[in-house]
Short mmCIF file of N, CA and C in Angstrom, two decimals:
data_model
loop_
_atom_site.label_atom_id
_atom_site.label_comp_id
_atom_site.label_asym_id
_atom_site.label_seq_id
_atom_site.Cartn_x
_atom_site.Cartn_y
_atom_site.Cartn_z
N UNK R 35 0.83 -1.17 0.00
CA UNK R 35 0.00 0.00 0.00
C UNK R 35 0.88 1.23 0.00
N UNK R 36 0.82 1.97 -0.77
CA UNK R 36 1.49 3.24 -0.62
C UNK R 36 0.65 4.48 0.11
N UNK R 37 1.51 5.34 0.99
CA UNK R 37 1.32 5.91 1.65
C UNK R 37 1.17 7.88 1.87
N UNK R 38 0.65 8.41 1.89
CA UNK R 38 0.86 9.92 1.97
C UNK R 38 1.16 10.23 2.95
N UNK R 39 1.24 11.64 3.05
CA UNK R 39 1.00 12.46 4.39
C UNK R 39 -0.36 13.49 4.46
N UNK R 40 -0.57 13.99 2.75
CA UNK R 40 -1.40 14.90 2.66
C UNK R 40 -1.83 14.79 1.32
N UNK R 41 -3.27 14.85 1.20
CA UNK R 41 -3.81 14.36 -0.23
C UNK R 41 -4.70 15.30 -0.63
N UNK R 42 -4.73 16.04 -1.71
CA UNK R 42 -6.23 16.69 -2.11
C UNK R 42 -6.51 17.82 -1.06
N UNK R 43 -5.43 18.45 -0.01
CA UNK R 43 -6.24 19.38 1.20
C UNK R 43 -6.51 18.35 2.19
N UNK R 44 -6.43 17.43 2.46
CA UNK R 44 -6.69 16.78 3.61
C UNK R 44 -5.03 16.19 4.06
N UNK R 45 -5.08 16.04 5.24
CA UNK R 45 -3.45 15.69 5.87
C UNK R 45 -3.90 15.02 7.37
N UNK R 46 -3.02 14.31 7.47
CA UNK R 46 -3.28 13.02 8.59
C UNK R 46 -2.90 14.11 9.86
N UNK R 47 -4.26 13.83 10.65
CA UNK R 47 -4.16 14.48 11.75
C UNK R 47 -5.71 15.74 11.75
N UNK R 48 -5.89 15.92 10.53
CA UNK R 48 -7.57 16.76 10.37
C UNK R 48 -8.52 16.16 11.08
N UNK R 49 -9.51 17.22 11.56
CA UNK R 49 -10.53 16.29 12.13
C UNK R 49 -11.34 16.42 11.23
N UNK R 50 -12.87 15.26 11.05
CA UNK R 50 -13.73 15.34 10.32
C UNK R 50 -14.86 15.07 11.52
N UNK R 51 -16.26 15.62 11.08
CA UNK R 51 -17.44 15.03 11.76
C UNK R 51 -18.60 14.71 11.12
N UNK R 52 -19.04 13.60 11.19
CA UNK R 52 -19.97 12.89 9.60
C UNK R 52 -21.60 13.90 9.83
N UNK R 53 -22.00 14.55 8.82
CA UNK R 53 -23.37 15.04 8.84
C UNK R 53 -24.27 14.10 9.60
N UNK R 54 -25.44 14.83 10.71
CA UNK R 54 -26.11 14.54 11.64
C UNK R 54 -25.27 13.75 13.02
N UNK R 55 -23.83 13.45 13.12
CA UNK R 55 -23.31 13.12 13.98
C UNK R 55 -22.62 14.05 14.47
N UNK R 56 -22.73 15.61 14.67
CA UNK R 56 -21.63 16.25 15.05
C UNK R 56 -20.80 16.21 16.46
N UNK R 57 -21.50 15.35 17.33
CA UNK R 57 -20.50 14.86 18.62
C UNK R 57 -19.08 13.90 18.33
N UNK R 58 -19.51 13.29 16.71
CA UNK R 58 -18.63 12.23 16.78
C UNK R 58 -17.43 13.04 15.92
N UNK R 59 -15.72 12.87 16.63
CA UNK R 59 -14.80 13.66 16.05
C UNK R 59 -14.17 12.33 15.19
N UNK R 60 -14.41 12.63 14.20
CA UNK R 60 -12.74 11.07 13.51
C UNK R 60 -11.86 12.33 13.09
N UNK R 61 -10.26 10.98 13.16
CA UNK R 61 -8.98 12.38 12.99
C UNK R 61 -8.66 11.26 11.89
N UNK R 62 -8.38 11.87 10.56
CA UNK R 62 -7.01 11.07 9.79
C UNK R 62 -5.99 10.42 11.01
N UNK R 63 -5.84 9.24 10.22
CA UNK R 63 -4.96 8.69 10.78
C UNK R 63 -3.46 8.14 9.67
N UNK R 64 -4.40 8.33 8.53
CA UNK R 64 -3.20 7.79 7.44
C UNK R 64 -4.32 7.82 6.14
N UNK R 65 -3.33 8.53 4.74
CA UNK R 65 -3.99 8.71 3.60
C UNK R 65 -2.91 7.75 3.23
N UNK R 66 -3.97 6.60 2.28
CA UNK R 66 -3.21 5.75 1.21
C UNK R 66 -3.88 5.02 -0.03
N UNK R 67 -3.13 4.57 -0.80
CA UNK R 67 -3.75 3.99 -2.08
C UNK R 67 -3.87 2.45 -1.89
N UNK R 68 -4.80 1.67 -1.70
CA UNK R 68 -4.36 -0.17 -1.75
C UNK R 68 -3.98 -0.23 -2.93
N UNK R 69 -3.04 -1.56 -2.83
CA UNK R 69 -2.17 -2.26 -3.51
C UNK R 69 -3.45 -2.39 -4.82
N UNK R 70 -3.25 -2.27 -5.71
CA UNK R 70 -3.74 -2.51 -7.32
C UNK R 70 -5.34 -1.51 -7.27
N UNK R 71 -5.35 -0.51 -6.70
CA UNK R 71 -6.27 0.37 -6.75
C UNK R 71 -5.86 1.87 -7.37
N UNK R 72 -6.59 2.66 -7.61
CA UNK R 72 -6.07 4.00 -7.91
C UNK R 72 -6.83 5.23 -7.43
N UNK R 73 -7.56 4.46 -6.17
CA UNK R 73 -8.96 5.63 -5.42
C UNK R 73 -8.03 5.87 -4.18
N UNK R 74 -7.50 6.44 -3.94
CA UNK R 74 -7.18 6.99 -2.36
C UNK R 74 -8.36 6.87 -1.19
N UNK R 75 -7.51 6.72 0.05
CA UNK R 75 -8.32 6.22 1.18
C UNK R 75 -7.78 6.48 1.80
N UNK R 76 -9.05 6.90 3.17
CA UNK R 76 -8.29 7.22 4.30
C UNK R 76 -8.71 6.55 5.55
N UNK R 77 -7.82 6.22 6.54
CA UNK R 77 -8.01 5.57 7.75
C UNK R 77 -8.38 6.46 9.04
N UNK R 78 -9.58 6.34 9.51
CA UNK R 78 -9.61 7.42 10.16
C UNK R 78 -9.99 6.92 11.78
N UNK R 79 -9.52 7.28 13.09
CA UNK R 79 -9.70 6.73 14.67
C UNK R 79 -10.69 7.58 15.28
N UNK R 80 -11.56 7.15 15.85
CA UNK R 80 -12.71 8.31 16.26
C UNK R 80 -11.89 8.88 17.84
N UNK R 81 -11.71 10.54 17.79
CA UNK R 81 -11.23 10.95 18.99
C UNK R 81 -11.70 10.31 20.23
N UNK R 82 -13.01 10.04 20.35
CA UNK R 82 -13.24 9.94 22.00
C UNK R 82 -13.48 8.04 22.46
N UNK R 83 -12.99 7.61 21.24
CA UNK R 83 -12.86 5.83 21.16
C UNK R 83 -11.37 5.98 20.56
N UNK R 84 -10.35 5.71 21.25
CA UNK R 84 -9.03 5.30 20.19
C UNK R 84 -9.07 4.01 20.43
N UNK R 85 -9.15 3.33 18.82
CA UNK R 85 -8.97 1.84 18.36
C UNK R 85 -10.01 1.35 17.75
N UNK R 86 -11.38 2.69 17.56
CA UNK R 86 -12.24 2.15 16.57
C UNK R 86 -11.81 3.29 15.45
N UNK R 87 -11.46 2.63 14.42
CA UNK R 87 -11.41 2.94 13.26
C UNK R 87 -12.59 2.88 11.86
N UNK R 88 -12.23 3.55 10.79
CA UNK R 88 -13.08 3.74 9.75
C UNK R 88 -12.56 3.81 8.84
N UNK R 89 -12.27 3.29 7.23
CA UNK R 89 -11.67 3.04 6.15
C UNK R 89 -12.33 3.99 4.99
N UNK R 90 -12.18 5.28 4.56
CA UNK R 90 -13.04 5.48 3.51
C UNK R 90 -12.52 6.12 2.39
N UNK R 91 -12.83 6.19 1.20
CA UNK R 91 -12.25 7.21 0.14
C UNK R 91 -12.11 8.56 0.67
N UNK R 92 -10.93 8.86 0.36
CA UNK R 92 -10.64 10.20 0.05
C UNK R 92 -12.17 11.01 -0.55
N UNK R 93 -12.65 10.60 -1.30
CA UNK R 93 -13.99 11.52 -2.28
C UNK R 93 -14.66 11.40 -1.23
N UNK R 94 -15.24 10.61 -0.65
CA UNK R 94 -16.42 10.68 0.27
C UNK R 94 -16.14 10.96 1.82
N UNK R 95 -14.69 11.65 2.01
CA UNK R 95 -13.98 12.33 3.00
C UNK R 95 -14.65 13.70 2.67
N UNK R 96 -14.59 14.22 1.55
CA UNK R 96 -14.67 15.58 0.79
C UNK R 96 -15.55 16.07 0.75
N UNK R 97 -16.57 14.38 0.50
CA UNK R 97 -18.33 15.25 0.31
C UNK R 97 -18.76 15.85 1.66
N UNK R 98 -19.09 17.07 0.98
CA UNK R 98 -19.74 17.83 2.02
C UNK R 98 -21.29 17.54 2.29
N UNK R 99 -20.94 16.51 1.78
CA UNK R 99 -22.58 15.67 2.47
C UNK R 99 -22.39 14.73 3.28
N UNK R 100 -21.32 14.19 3.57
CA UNK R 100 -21.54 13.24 4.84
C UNK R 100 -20.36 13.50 5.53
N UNK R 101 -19.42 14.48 5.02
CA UNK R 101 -18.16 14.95 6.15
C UNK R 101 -18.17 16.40 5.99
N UNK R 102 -17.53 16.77 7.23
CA UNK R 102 -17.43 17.91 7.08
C UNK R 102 -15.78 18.56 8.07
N UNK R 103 -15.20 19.19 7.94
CA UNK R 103 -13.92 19.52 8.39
C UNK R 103 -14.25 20.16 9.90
N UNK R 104 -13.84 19.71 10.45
CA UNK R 104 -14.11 20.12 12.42
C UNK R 104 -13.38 21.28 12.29
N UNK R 105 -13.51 23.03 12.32
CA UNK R 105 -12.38 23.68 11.98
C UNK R 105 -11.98 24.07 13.50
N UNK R 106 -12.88 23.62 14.79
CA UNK R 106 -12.86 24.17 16.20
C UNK R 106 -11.83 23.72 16.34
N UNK R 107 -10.88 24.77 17.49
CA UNK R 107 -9.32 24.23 17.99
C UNK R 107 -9.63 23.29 19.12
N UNK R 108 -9.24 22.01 19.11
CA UNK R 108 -8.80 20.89 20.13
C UNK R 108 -9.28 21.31 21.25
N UNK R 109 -8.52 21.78 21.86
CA UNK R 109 -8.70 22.23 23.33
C UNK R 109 -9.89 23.44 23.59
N UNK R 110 -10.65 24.34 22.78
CA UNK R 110 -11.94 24.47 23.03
C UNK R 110 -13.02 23.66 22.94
N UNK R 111 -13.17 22.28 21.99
CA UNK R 111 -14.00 21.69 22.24
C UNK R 111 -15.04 21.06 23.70
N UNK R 112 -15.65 21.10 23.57
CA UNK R 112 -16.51 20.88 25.02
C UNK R 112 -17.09 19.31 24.91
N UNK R 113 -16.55 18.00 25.10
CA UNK R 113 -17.03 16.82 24.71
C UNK R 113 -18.26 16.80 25.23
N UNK R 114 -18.98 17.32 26.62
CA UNK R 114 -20.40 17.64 26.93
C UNK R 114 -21.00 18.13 26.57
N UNK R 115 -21.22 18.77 25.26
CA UNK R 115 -21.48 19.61 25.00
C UNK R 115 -22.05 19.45 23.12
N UNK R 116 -23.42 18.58 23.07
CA UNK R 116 -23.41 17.96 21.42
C UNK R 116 -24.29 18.67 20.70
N UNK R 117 -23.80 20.46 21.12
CA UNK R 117 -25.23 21.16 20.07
C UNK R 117 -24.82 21.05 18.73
N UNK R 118 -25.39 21.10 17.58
CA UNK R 118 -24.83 21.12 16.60
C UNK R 118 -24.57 22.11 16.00
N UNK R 119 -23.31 22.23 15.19
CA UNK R 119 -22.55 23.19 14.19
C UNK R 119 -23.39 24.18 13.08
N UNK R 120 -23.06 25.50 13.08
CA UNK R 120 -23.80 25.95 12.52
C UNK R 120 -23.91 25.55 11.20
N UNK R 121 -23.11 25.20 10.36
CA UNK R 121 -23.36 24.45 9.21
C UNK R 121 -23.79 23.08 8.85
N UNK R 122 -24.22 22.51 10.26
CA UNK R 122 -24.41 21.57 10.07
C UNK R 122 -25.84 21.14 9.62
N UNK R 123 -26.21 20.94 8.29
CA UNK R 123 -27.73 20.90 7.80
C UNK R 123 -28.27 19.44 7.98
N UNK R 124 -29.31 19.56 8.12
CA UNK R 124 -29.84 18.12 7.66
C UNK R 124 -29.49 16.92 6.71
N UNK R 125 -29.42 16.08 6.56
CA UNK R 125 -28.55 15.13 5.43
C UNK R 125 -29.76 15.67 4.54
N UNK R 126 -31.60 15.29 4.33
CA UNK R 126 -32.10 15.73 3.18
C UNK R 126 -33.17 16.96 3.96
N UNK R 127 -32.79 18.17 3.77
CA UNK R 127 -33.87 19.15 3.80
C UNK R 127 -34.86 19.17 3.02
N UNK R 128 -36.30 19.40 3.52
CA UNK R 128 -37.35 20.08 2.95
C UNK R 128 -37.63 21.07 1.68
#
């Protein structure tokens, strides 16, 4: 498997939070290509579980329909705290 550090604007160590889940933080953990593929993927550890992981394309990292970039700094986050993001819309609005 070959390996990155930073792919497309995304770099191991970003946080993401999947639309309608905004309590849940996943961080890159590693951008790579599998062996005889040519879609990039990324491995991602959910902050407040380390050791559950998530495997997904790079593209569907991007869509701003089911991810979205955590831009809050680390240490303001409030883990008690699961109001949701102002951009955070509904997966299908009205």
């Amino acid at each position: 498997m070959g390996s990155a550090l930073q792919n497309d604007g995304v770099a191991v160590g970003d946080r993401f939070y999947k639309v309608g889940h905004w309590e849940v933080i996943w961080v890159v953990n590693r951008i790579f290509v599998p062996n005889g593929e040519e879609i990039t993927h990324v491995v991602m550890e959910r902050e407040d579980a380390p050791g559950d992981f998530s495997v997904i394309s790079l593209a569907v990292l991007q869509s701003k329909e089911d991810y979205r970039l955590d831009r809050r700094e680390k240490k303001s986050v409030n883990i008690e705290d699961s109001r949701r993001r102002r951009d955070d819309q509904p997966r299908n609005p009205k």
